[in-house]
mmCIF file of N, CA, C and O in Angstrom:
data_model
loop_
_atom_site.group_PDB
_atom_site.id
_atom_site.type_symbol
_atom_site.label_atom_id
_atom_site.label_comp_id
_atom_site.label_asym_id
_atom_site.label_seq_id
_atom_site.Cartn_x
_atom_site.Cartn_y
_atom_site.Cartn_z
ATOM 1 N N MET M 300 -27.653 -9.530 15.323
ATOM 2 C CA MET M 300 -27.603 -10.179 16.654
ATOM 3 C C MET M 300 -28.256 -9.176 17.474
ATOM 4 O O MET M 300 -27.854 -8.346 17.687
ATOM 5 N N LEU M 301 -29.338 -9.749 18.387
ATOM 6 C CA LEU M 301 -29.600 -8.872 19.460
ATOM 7 C C LEU M 301 -29.033 -9.020 20.758
ATOM 8 O O LEU M 301 -28.373 -10.188 21.175
ATOM 9 N N PRO M 302 -29.161 -8.255 21.794
ATOM 10 C CA PRO M 302 -28.438 -8.036 22.795
ATOM 11 C C PRO M 302 -29.064 -9.220 23.695
ATOM 12 O O PRO M 302 -30.476 -9.310 23.516
ATOM 13 N N SER M 303 -28.089 -10.042 24.485
ATOM 14 C CA SER M 303 -28.916 -10.493 25.456
ATOM 15 C C SER M 303 -28.502 -10.450 27.025
ATOM 16 O O SER M 303 -27.408 -9.295 26.770
ATOM 17 N N LEU M 304 -28.406 -11.113 28.031
ATOM 18 C CA LEU M 304 -27.904 -10.871 29.083
ATOM 19 C C LEU M 304 -26.664 -11.352 29.150
ATOM 20 O O LEU M 304 -25.271 -10.533 29.795
ATOM 21 N N GLU M 305 -26.002 -12.525 28.267
ATOM 22 C CA GLU M 305 -24.841 -12.565 28.332
ATOM 23 C C GLU M 305 -23.449 -11.687 27.629
ATOM 24 O O GLU M 305 -22.319 -11.198 27.888
ATOM 25 N N HIS M 306 -24.571 -11.106 26.320
ATOM 26 C CA HIS M 306 -23.739 -9.802 25.233
ATOM 27 C C HIS M 306 -24.653 -8.697 25.663
ATOM 28 O O HIS M 306 -25.252 -8.963 24.612
ATOM 29 N N PRO M 307 -24.695 -7.773 26.265
ATOM 30 C CA PRO M 307 -25.506 -7.024 26.336
ATOM 31 C C PRO M 307 -24.964 -5.613 24.967
ATOM 32 O O PRO M 307 -24.056 -6.070 24.397
ATOM 33 N N GLY M 308 -26.049 -5.025 24.315
ATOM 34 C CA GLY M 308 -25.428 -4.129 23.524
ATOM 35 C C GLY M 308 -24.832 -3.226 23.709
ATOM 36 O O GLY M 308 -24.561 -2.989 25.077
ATOM 37 N N PRO M 309 -24.021 -2.475 22.631
ATOM 38 C CA PRO M 309 -22.864 -1.356 23.004
ATOM 39 C C PRO M 309 -23.181 -0.133 23.728
ATOM 40 O O PRO M 309 -22.593 0.239 24.545
ATOM 41 N N ALA M 310 -24.270 0.100 23.708
ATOM 42 C CA ALA M 310 -25.072 1.330 24.708
ATOM 43 C C ALA M 310 -24.888 1.015 26.169
ATOM 44 O O ALA M 310 -25.084 1.660 26.488
ATOM 45 N N GLU M 311 -25.782 -0.179 26.230
ATOM 46 C CA GLU M 311 -25.484 -0.820 27.873
ATOM 47 C C GLU M 311 -24.248 -1.149 28.418
ATOM 48 O O GLU M 311 -23.641 -0.579 29.344
ATOM 49 N N THR M 312 -23.646 -1.729 27.482
ATOM 50 C CA THR M 312 -22.276 -1.469 27.837
ATOM 51 C C THR M 312 -21.236 -0.261 27.965
ATOM 52 O O THR M 312 -20.273 -0.397 28.778
ATOM 53 N N ALA M 313 -21.598 0.338 27.125
ATOM 54 C CA ALA M 313 -20.631 1.780 27.315
ATOM 55 C C ALA M 313 -21.138 2.385 28.290
ATOM 56 O O ALA M 313 -20.060 3.274 28.819
ATOM 57 N N LYS M 314 -22.685 2.760 28.502
ATOM 58 C CA LYS M 314 -22.973 2.873 30.093
ATOM 59 C C LYS M 314 -22.153 2.666 31.592
ATOM 60 O O LYS M 314 -22.306 3.140 32.268
ATOM 61 N N ASN M 315 -21.989 1.272 31.165
ATOM 62 C CA ASN M 315 -21.124 0.680 32.399
ATOM 63 C C ASN M 315 -19.614 0.703 32.546
ATOM 64 O O ASN M 315 -19.064 -0.088 33.192
ATOM 65 N N LEU M 316 -19.158 1.404 31.629
ATOM 66 C CA LEU M 316 -18.017 1.198 31.830
ATOM 67 C C LEU M 316 -16.990 2.389 32.729
ATOM 68 O O LEU M 316 -18.053 3.685 32.717
ATOM 69 N N THR M 317 -15.920 2.453 33.097
ATOM 70 C CA THR M 317 -15.518 3.432 34.031
ATOM 71 C C THR M 317 -15.186 4.185 33.270
ATOM 72 O O THR M 317 -14.488 4.524 31.994
ATOM 73 N N ARG M 318 -14.806 5.444 34.182
ATOM 74 C CA ARG M 318 -14.006 6.352 33.526
ATOM 75 C C ARG M 318 -12.332 5.852 32.464
ATOM 76 O O ARG M 318 -12.241 6.428 31.564
ATOM 77 N N SER M 319 -11.806 5.218 33.496
ATOM 78 C CA SER M 319 -10.677 4.793 33.399
ATOM 79 C C SER M 319 -10.750 3.758 31.903
ATOM 80 O O SER M 319 -9.967 3.735 31.260
ATOM 81 N N GLN M 320 -11.763 2.753 32.124
ATOM 82 C CA GLN M 320 -11.781 1.936 30.902
ATOM 83 C C GLN M 320 -12.192 2.718 29.424
ATOM 84 O O GLN M 320 -11.974 2.541 28.344
ATOM 85 N N ARG M 321 -13.089 3.699 29.924
ATOM 86 C CA ARG M 321 -13.447 4.436 28.446
ATOM 87 C C ARG M 321 -12.202 5.349 28.022
ATOM 88 O O ARG M 321 -11.674 5.137 27.035
ATOM 89 N N ASP M 322 -11.393 6.109 29.116
ATOM 90 C CA ASP M 322 -10.314 6.557 28.452
ATOM 91 C C ASP M 322 -9.344 5.940 27.624
ATOM 92 O O ASP M 322 -8.674 5.664 26.820
ATOM 93 N N ALA M 323 -9.110 4.082 28.242
ATOM 94 C CA ALA M 323 -8.294 3.475 28.052
ATOM 95 C C ALA M 323 -8.769 2.824 26.437
ATOM 96 O O ALA M 323 -8.039 2.847 25.378
ATOM 97 N N LEU M 324 -10.048 2.965 25.847
ATOM 98 C CA LEU M 324 -10.339 2.458 24.764
ATOM 99 C C LEU M 324 -10.297 3.649 23.771
ATOM 100 O O LEU M 324 -9.418 3.250 22.747
ATOM 101 N N ARG M 325 -10.148 4.845 24.142
ATOM 102 C CA ARG M 325 -10.126 5.905 23.620
ATOM 103 C C ARG M 325 -8.268 5.666 23.087
ATOM 104 O O ARG M 325 -8.350 6.515 21.697
ATOM 105 N N ALA M 326 -7.918 5.714 23.851
ATOM 106 C CA ALA M 326 -5.952 5.775 23.584
ATOM 107 C C ALA M 326 -5.821 4.516 22.769
ATOM 108 O O ALA M 326 -5.329 4.669 22.192
ATOM 109 N N ILE M 327 -6.387 3.268 23.121
ATOM 110 C CA ILE M 327 -6.034 2.451 22.350
ATOM 111 C C ILE M 327 -6.408 2.551 20.522
ATOM 112 O O ILE M 327 -5.818 2.221 19.930
ATOM 113 N N ALA M 328 -7.589 3.185 20.255
ATOM 114 C CA ALA M 328 -8.390 3.293 19.266
ATOM 115 C C ALA M 328 -7.352 4.473 18.390
ATOM 116 O O ALA M 328 -6.992 4.640 17.126
ATOM 117 N N PHE M 329 -7.145 5.605 19.165
ATOM 118 C CA PHE M 329 -6.310 6.591 18.776
ATOM 119 C C PHE M 329 -4.382 6.693 18.593
ATOM 120 O O PHE M 329 -4.233 6.690 17.371
ATOM 121 N N PHE M 330 -3.806 5.842 19.329
ATOM 122 C CA PHE M 330 -2.546 6.139 19.454
ATOM 123 C C PHE M 330 -1.880 4.545 18.805
ATOM 124 O O PHE M 330 -2.547 3.238 19.011
ATOM 125 N N ARG M 331 -0.786 4.536 17.904
ATOM 126 C CA ARG M 331 -0.426 3.756 17.256
ATOM 127 C C ARG M 331 0.401 3.200 17.931
ATOM 128 O O ARG M 331 1.115 1.884 17.804
ATOM 129 N N ARG M 332 1.354 3.943 18.896
ATOM 130 C CA ARG M 332 2.433 3.488 19.561
ATOM 131 C C ARG M 332 2.157 2.960 20.522
ATOM 132 O O ARG M 332 1.624 3.303 21.490
ATOM 133 N N GLN M 333 2.512 1.483 21.085
ATOM 134 C CA GLN M 333 1.623 0.625 21.940
ATOM 135 C C GLN M 333 3.001 -0.282 22.333
ATOM 136 O O GLN M 333 3.671 -1.078 21.372
ATOM 137 N N ARG M 334 3.013 -0.166 23.801
ATOM 138 C CA ARG M 334 4.283 -1.286 23.984
ATOM 139 C C ARG M 334 4.075 -1.772 25.393
ATOM 140 O O ARG M 334 3.437 -1.428 26.128
ATOM 141 N N LYS M 335 4.350 -3.043 25.604
ATOM 142 C CA LYS M 335 4.374 -3.563 27.047
ATOM 143 C C LYS M 335 5.090 -3.090 27.706
ATOM 144 O O LYS M 335 6.762 -2.719 27.467
ATOM 145 N N ALA M 336 4.959 -2.124 28.879
ATOM 146 C CA ALA M 336 6.149 -1.926 29.954
ATOM 147 C C ALA M 336 5.695 -2.231 31.333
ATOM 148 O O ALA M 336 4.618 -1.857 31.996
ATOM 149 N N GLY M 337 6.684 -2.886 31.996
ATOM 150 C CA GLY M 337 6.677 -3.986 33.093
ATOM 151 C C GLY M 337 5.434 -4.630 32.835
ATOM 152 O O GLY M 337 5.249 -5.400 32.352
ATOM 153 N N LYS M 338 4.406 -4.232 34.222
ATOM 154 C CA LYS M 338 3.339 -5.097 34.310
ATOM 155 C C LYS M 338 2.098 -4.398 33.635
ATOM 156 O O LYS M 338 0.942 -5.204 33.423
ATOM 157 N N GLY M 339 1.789 -3.579 32.677
ATOM 158 C CA GLY M 339 1.065 -2.860 32.300
ATOM 159 C C GLY M 339 1.322 -2.792 30.726
ATOM 160 O O GLY M 339 2.431 -3.165 30.112
ATOM 161 N N TRP M 340 0.753 -1.416 29.946
ATOM 162 C CA TRP M 340 0.848 -1.052 28.913
ATOM 163 C C TRP M 340 1.187 0.176 28.928
ATOM 164 O O TRP M 340 0.687 1.167 29.813
ATOM 165 N N LEU M 341 1.943 0.663 27.420
ATOM 166 C CA LEU M 341 2.304 2.115 27.368
ATOM 167 C C LEU M 341 1.782 2.597 25.813
ATOM 168 O O LEU M 341 1.962 1.758 24.790
ATOM 169 N N VAL M 342 0.347 2.923 25.987
ATOM 170 C CA VAL M 342 -0.161 3.537 24.921
ATOM 171 C C VAL M 342 -0.072 4.728 24.661
ATOM 172 O O VAL M 342 -0.661 5.392 25.086
ATOM 173 N N GLY M 343 0.659 5.300 23.882
ATOM 174 C CA GLY M 343 0.946 6.691 23.336
ATOM 175 C C GLY M 343 1.196 7.181 24.417
ATOM 176 O O GLY M 343 2.610 6.846 25.111
ATOM 177 N N ASP M 344 0.780 8.567 25.044
ATOM 178 C CA ASP M 344 1.275 8.858 26.603
ATOM 179 C C ASP M 344 0.752 8.525 27.659
ATOM 180 O O ASP M 344 0.773 8.852 28.446
ATOM 181 N N LYS M 345 -0.345 7.579 27.254
ATOM 182 C CA LYS M 345 -1.145 6.969 28.180
ATOM 183 C C LYS M 345 -0.602 5.471 29.110
ATOM 184 O O LYS M 345 -0.117 4.745 28.486
ATOM 185 N N ARG M 346 -0.909 5.352 30.472
ATOM 186 C CA ARG M 346 -0.127 4.136 31.092
ATOM 187 C C ARG M 346 -1.142 3.326 31.357
ATOM 188 O O ARG M 346 -2.276 3.740 32.191
ATOM 189 N N LEU M 347 -1.455 2.077 30.909
ATOM 190 C CA LEU M 347 -2.526 1.125 31.623
ATOM 191 C C LEU M 347 -1.906 0.067 32.104
ATOM 192 O O LEU M 347 -0.989 -0.702 31.937
ATOM 193 N N SER M 348 -2.716 -0.086 33.019
ATOM 194 C CA SER M 348 -2.550 -1.249 34.117
ATOM 195 C C SER M 348 -2.831 -2.834 33.824
ATOM 196 O O SER M 348 -3.933 -2.592 32.487
ATOM 197 N N GLU M 349 -2.112 -3.499 34.338
ATOM 198 C CA GLU M 349 -2.848 -4.995 33.558
ATOM 199 C C GLU M 349 -3.943 -5.311 33.557
ATOM 200 O O GLU M 349 -4.633 -6.115 32.727
ATOM 201 N N LYS M 350 -4.376 -4.871 34.878
ATOM 202 C CA LYS M 350 -5.526 -5.537 35.316
ATOM 203 C C LYS M 350 -6.810 -4.530 34.461
ATOM 204 O O LYS M 350 -7.646 -5.194 33.956
ATOM 205 N N LEU M 351 -6.576 -3.443 34.046
ATOM 206 C CA LEU M 351 -7.402 -2.615 32.973
ATOM 207 C C LEU M 351 -7.627 -3.478 32.063
ATOM 208 O O LEU M 351 -8.553 -3.730 31.555
ATOM 209 N N VAL M 352 -6.347 -3.397 31.674
ATOM 210 C CA VAL M 352 -6.020 -4.280 30.098
ATOM 211 C C VAL M 352 -7.234 -5.633 30.292
ATOM 212 O O VAL M 352 -8.041 -6.279 29.288
ATOM 213 N N GLU M 353 -6.808 -6.666 31.362
ATOM 214 C CA GLU M 353 -7.401 -7.724 31.262
ATOM 215 C C GLU M 353 -8.877 -7.691 31.302
ATOM 216 O O GLU M 353 -9.790 -8.407 31.057
ATOM 217 N N ARG M 354 -9.440 -6.507 32.300
ATOM 218 C CA ARG M 354 -10.738 -6.356 32.604
ATOM 219 C C ARG M 354 -11.517 -6.242 30.938
ATOM 220 O O ARG M 354 -12.343 -6.589 30.637
ATOM 221 N N LEU M 355 -11.013 -5.207 30.338
ATOM 222 C CA LEU M 355 -11.403 -5.294 28.711
ATOM 223 C C LEU M 355 -11.296 -6.329 27.957
ATOM 224 O O LEU M 355 -12.433 -6.129 27.127
ATOM 225 N N GLU M 356 -10.341 -7.128 28.055
ATOM 226 C CA GLU M 356 -10.552 -8.267 27.302
ATOM 227 C C GLU M 356 -11.560 -9.392 27.520
ATOM 228 O O GLU M 356 -11.808 -9.956 26.872
ATOM 229 N N MET M 357 -11.588 -9.353 29.205
ATOM 230 C CA MET M 357 -12.800 -10.281 29.700
ATOM 231 C C MET M 357 -14.130 -9.780 29.226
ATOM 232 O O MET M 357 -15.080 -10.870 28.777
ATOM 233 N N MET M 358 -14.169 -8.207 28.829
ATOM 234 C CA MET M 358 -15.874 -7.955 28.412
ATOM 235 C C MET M 358 -15.721 -8.148 26.616
ATOM 236 O O MET M 358 -16.319 -7.691 26.018
ATOM 237 N N GLU M 359 -14.305 -8.514 26.411
ATOM 238 C CA GLU M 359 -14.324 -8.647 24.714
ATOM 239 C C GLU M 359 -14.314 -7.293 23.883
ATOM 240 O O GLU M 359 -14.935 -7.448 22.881
ATOM 241 N N LEU M 360 -13.466 -6.595 24.298
ATOM 242 C CA LEU M 360 -13.416 -5.794 23.811
ATOM 243 C C LEU M 360 -12.506 -5.032 23.387
ATOM 244 O O LEU M 360 -12.271 -4.387 22.171
ATOM 245 N N VAL M 361 -11.227 -5.637 23.884
ATOM 246 C CA VAL M 361 -9.798 -5.703 23.164
ATOM 247 C C VAL M 361 -9.396 -6.595 23.360
ATOM 248 O O VAL M 361 -9.533 -7.535 23.979
ATOM 249 N N GLU M 362 -8.157 -6.872 22.162
ATOM 250 C CA GLU M 362 -7.779 -7.988 22.335
ATOM 251 C C GLU M 362 -5.731 -7.645 21.895
ATOM 252 O O GLU M 362 -5.748 -7.174 21.608
ATOM 253 N N GLU M 363 -5.440 -8.700 22.642
ATOM 254 C CA GLU M 363 -3.614 -8.792 22.303
ATOM 255 C C GLU M 363 -3.804 -9.761 21.131
ATOM 256 O O GLU M 363 -3.926 -10.667 20.668
ATOM 257 N N SER M 364 -3.082 -8.855 20.093
ATOM 258 C CA SER M 364 -2.198 -9.390 18.930
ATOM 259 C C SER M 364 -1.270 -9.354 18.758
ATOM 260 O O SER M 364 -0.211 -8.088 19.277
ATOM 261 N N PHE M 365 -0.338 -10.068 17.862
ATOM 262 C CA PHE M 365 1.447 -9.684 17.868
ATOM 263 C C PHE M 365 1.146 -8.992 16.087
ATOM 264 O O PHE M 365 0.935 -10.050 15.322
ATOM 265 N N ILE M 366 1.870 -7.992 16.034
ATOM 266 C CA ILE M 366 2.070 -7.622 14.365
ATOM 267 C C ILE M 366 3.497 -7.280 14.531
ATOM 268 O O ILE M 366 4.563 -6.742 15.160
ATOM 269 N N GLY M 367 3.957 -8.000 13.739
ATOM 270 C CA GLY M 367 5.832 -7.735 13.418
ATOM 271 C C GLY M 367 6.569 -8.278 14.236
ATOM 272 O O GLY M 367 7.526 -7.784 14.849
ATOM 273 N N GLY M 368 5.760 -9.195 15.325
ATOM 274 C CA GLY M 368 6.499 -9.709 16.424
ATOM 275 C C GLY M 368 6.398 -9.097 17.607
ATOM 276 O O GLY M 368 6.893 -8.956 18.686
ATOM 277 N N GLN M 369 5.763 -7.771 17.375
ATOM 278 C CA GLN M 369 5.712 -6.786 18.818
ATOM 279 C C GLN M 369 4.322 -7.066 19.144
ATOM 280 O O GLN M 369 3.195 -6.882 18.673
ATOM 281 N N PRO M 370 3.837 -7.228 20.405
ATOM 282 C CA PRO M 370 2.487 -7.110 21.225
ATOM 283 C C PRO M 370 1.965 -5.857 21.288
ATOM 284 O O PRO M 370 2.698 -4.819 21.126
ATOM 285 N N THR M 371 0.166 -5.632 20.463
ATOM 286 C CA THR M 371 -0.047 -4.349 20.426
ATOM 287 C C THR M 371 -1.680 -5.342 20.802
ATOM 288 O O THR M 371 -2.033 -6.363 21.158
ATOM 289 N N LEU M 372 -2.428 -3.776 21.188
ATOM 290 C CA LEU M 372 -3.551 -4.005 21.384
ATOM 291 C C LEU M 372 -4.705 -3.447 20.658
ATOM 292 O O LEU M 372 -4.257 -2.501 19.751
ATOM 293 N N GLN M 373 -5.472 -4.132 20.096
ATOM 294 C CA GLN M 373 -6.607 -3.839 18.956
ATOM 295 C C GLN M 373 -7.768 -3.928 19.615
ATOM 296 O O GLN M 373 -8.114 -4.944 20.621
ATOM 297 N N LEU M 374 -8.802 -3.298 19.539
ATOM 298 C CA LEU M 374 -10.121 -3.165 19.470
ATOM 299 C C LEU M 374 -10.793 -4.364 18.955
ATOM 300 O O LEU M 374 -10.458 -4.243 17.449
ATOM 301 N N THR M 375 -11.861 -4.863 19.227
ATOM 302 C CA THR M 375 -12.665 -5.671 18.833
ATOM 303 C C THR M 375 -13.913 -4.989 17.962
ATOM 304 O O THR M 375 -13.959 -3.641 18.040
ATOM 305 N N VAL M 376 -14.327 -5.789 17.256
ATOM 306 C CA VAL M 376 -15.405 -5.421 16.585
ATOM 307 C C VAL M 376 -16.422 -4.349 17.570
ATOM 308 O O VAL M 376 -17.510 -3.110 17.416
ATOM 309 N N VAL M 377 -16.929 -5.033 18.625
ATOM 310 C CA VAL M 377 -17.416 -4.520 19.830
ATOM 311 C C VAL M 377 -17.008 -3.163 20.194
ATOM 312 O O VAL M 377 -17.998 -2.335 20.701
ATOM 313 N N GLY M 378 -15.755 -3.604 20.571
ATOM 314 C CA GLY M 378 -14.614 -2.161 21.020
ATOM 315 C C GLY M 378 -14.680 -1.114 20.200
ATOM 316 O O GLY M 378 -15.123 -0.238 20.672
ATOM 317 N N ARG M 379 -15.023 -1.178 18.987
ATOM 318 C CA ARG M 379 -15.338 -0.437 18.105
ATOM 319 C C ARG M 379 -16.409 0.332 18.094
ATOM 320 O O ARG M 379 -16.403 1.591 17.798
ATOM 321 N N ALA M 380 -16.966 -0.058 17.932
ATOM 322 C CA ALA M 380 -18.764 0.246 18.600
ATOM 323 C C ALA M 380 -19.025 0.954 19.599
ATOM 324 O O ALA M 380 -19.647 2.193 19.187
ATOM 325 N N ILE M 381 -18.311 0.540 20.500
ATOM 326 C CA ILE M 381 -18.351 1.424 21.925
ATOM 327 C C ILE M 381 -17.917 2.413 21.652
ATOM 328 O O ILE M 381 -18.160 3.562 22.146
ATOM 329 N N GLU M 382 -16.496 2.365 21.150
ATOM 330 C CA GLU M 382 -15.728 3.842 21.252
ATOM 331 C C GLU M 382 -16.321 4.761 20.178
ATOM 332 O O GLU M 382 -16.159 5.606 20.501
ATOM 333 N N ALA M 383 -16.730 4.288 19.188
ATOM 334 C CA ALA M 383 -17.517 5.024 18.153
ATOM 335 C C ALA M 383 -18.844 6.142 18.916
ATOM 336 O O ALA M 383 -18.937 7.500 18.660
ATOM 337 N N LYS M 384 -19.767 5.365 19.934
ATOM 338 C CA LYS M 384 -20.395 5.690 20.529
ATOM 339 C C LYS M 384 -19.969 6.605 21.546
ATOM 340 O O LYS M 384 -20.833 7.538 21.654
ATOM 341 N N LEU M 385 -18.997 6.611 22.112
ATOM 342 C CA LEU M 385 -18.153 7.551 23.052
ATOM 343 C C LEU M 385 -18.088 8.618 22.632
ATOM 344 O O LEU M 385 -17.669 9.706 23.034
ATOM 345 N N GLN M 386 -17.401 8.670 20.988
ATOM 346 C CA GLN M 386 -17.181 9.622 20.373
ATOM 347 C C GLN M 386 -18.423 10.838 19.995
ATOM 348 O O GLN M 386 -18.162 11.946 20.090
ATOM 349 N N LEU M 387 -19.449 10.314 20.068
ATOM 350 C CA LEU M 387 -20.583 11.198 19.319
ATOM 351 C C LEU M 387 -20.816 12.079 20.913
ATOM 352 O O LEU M 387 -20.904 11.952 22.042
ATOM 353 N N PRO M 388 -20.736 13.761 20.500
ATOM 354 C CA PRO M 388 -21.631 14.220 21.480
ATOM 355 C C PRO M 388 -22.756 14.043 22.039
ATOM 356 O O PRO M 388 -23.763 13.460 21.402
ATOM 357 N N ALA M 389 -23.213 14.606 23.325
ATOM 358 C CA ALA M 389 -24.081 14.419 23.749
ATOM 359 C C ALA M 389 -25.288 14.711 23.465
ATOM 360 O O ALA M 389 -25.421 16.026 22.665
ATOM 361 N N GLY M 390 -26.420 13.939 23.013
ATOM 362 C CA GLY M 390 -27.811 14.240 22.238
ATOM 363 C C GLY M 390 -27.593 14.114 20.803
ATOM 364 O O GLY M 390 -28.698 14.400 20.499
ATOM 365 N N ARG M 391 -26.720 13.643 20.171
ATOM 366 C CA ARG M 391 -26.698 13.145 18.951
ATOM 367 C C ARG M 391 -26.973 11.996 18.531
ATOM 368 O O ARG M 391 -26.691 11.092 19.566
ATOM 369 N N CYS M 392 -27.541 11.923 17.584
ATOM 370 C CA CYS M 392 -28.178 10.222 17.419
ATOM 371 C C CYS M 392 -26.728 9.474 16.545
ATOM 372 O O CYS M 392 -27.393 8.438 16.378
ATOM 373 N N GLY M 393 -26.263 10.500 15.740
ATOM 374 C CA GLY M 393 -24.862 9.618 14.901
ATOM 375 C C GLY M 393 -25.129 9.286 13.556
ATOM 376 O O GLY M 393 -24.791 9.528 12.657
ATOM 377 N N GLN M 394 -26.515 9.551 13.046
ATOM 378 C CA GLN M 394 -27.268 9.404 11.834
ATOM 379 C C GLN M 394 -27.436 10.802 11.329
ATOM 380 O O GLN M 394 -27.823 10.895 10.109
ATOM 381 N N CYS M 395 -27.972 11.480 12.136
ATOM 382 C CA CYS M 395 -28.592 12.998 11.222
ATOM 383 C C CYS M 395 -27.202 14.114 11.743
ATOM 384 O O CYS M 395 -26.623 14.060 12.870
ATOM 385 N N ARG M 396 -27.719 15.330 11.659
ATOM 386 C CA ARG M 396 -26.867 16.334 11.815
ATOM 387 C C ARG M 396 -27.823 16.982 12.802
ATOM 388 O O ARG M 396 -26.809 18.165 13.687
ATOM 389 N N GLN M 397 -28.622 17.180 13.184
ATOM 390 C CA GLN M 397 -29.389 17.608 14.325
ATOM 391 C C GLN M 397 -29.802 16.315 15.772
ATOM 392 O O GLN M 397 -29.118 15.695 15.466
ATOM 393 N N GLY M 398 -30.010 17.297 16.642
ATOM 394 C CA GLY M 398 -30.014 16.697 17.593
ATOM 395 C C GLY M 398 -31.134 15.481 17.838
ATOM 396 O O GLY M 398 -31.495 15.249 16.827
ATOM 397 N N SER M 399 -31.264 14.999 19.174
ATOM 398 C CA SER M 399 -31.754 13.509 18.837
ATOM 399 C C SER M 399 -33.492 14.390 18.499
ATOM 400 O O SER M 399 -34.465 13.066 18.058
ATOM 401 N N ASP M 400 -33.716 15.360 18.399
ATOM 402 C CA ASP M 400 -35.351 15.679 18.543
ATOM 403 C C ASP M 400 -35.575 16.263 17.078
ATOM 404 O O ASP M 400 -36.978 16.344 16.368
ATOM 405 N N GLY M 401 -34.728 16.613 16.369
ATOM 406 C CA GLY M 401 -34.665 17.237 15.206
ATOM 407 C C GLY M 401 -34.592 16.145 13.762
ATOM 408 O O GLY M 401 -35.434 16.547 12.906
ATOM 409 N N HIS M 402 -33.812 15.300 13.912
ATOM 410 C CA HIS M 402 -33.609 14.604 13.037
ATOM 411 C C HIS M 402 -33.691 14.678 11.380
ATOM 412 O O HIS M 402 -34.397 14.618 10.596
ATOM 413 N N THR M 403 -32.678 15.965 11.096
ATOM 414 C CA THR M 403 -32.842 16.120 9.508
ATOM 415 C C THR M 403 -31.571 15.386 9.036
ATOM 416 O O THR M 403 -30.136 15.114 9.446
ATOM 417 N N PHE M 404 -31.695 14.361 7.828
ATOM 418 C CA PHE M 404 -30.480 13.675 7.708
ATOM 419 C C PHE M 404 -29.453 14.412 6.293
ATOM 420 O O PHE M 404 -30.206 15.378 5.923
ATOM 421 N N PRO M 405 -28.590 13.749 6.251
ATOM 422 C CA PRO M 405 -27.813 14.536 5.372
ATOM 423 C C PRO M 405 -28.062 14.264 4.081
ATOM 424 O O PRO M 405 -28.746 13.485 3.506
#
């Protein structure tokens, strides 16, 4: 599926995320211990506001699901792609071992 105005690609979406949204995506992907705490979420050692989680849900990056009767946050397919893109060091293309100018494949 090609990016459109309604659904931009992961690269464009990753550029438009705020620092707190990027940190929230990393925390949701990394920590398994998640629970609702008051009006927000406690994800590992991070506290996420309900408003932040709602915005990520509106962007279709995160979804709330129930596992074993407990509410948890999970990344969607697009959310996982963006989180993987955020994990890449700057200047790396993800498919090769060199920087974006060398391109030597494994």
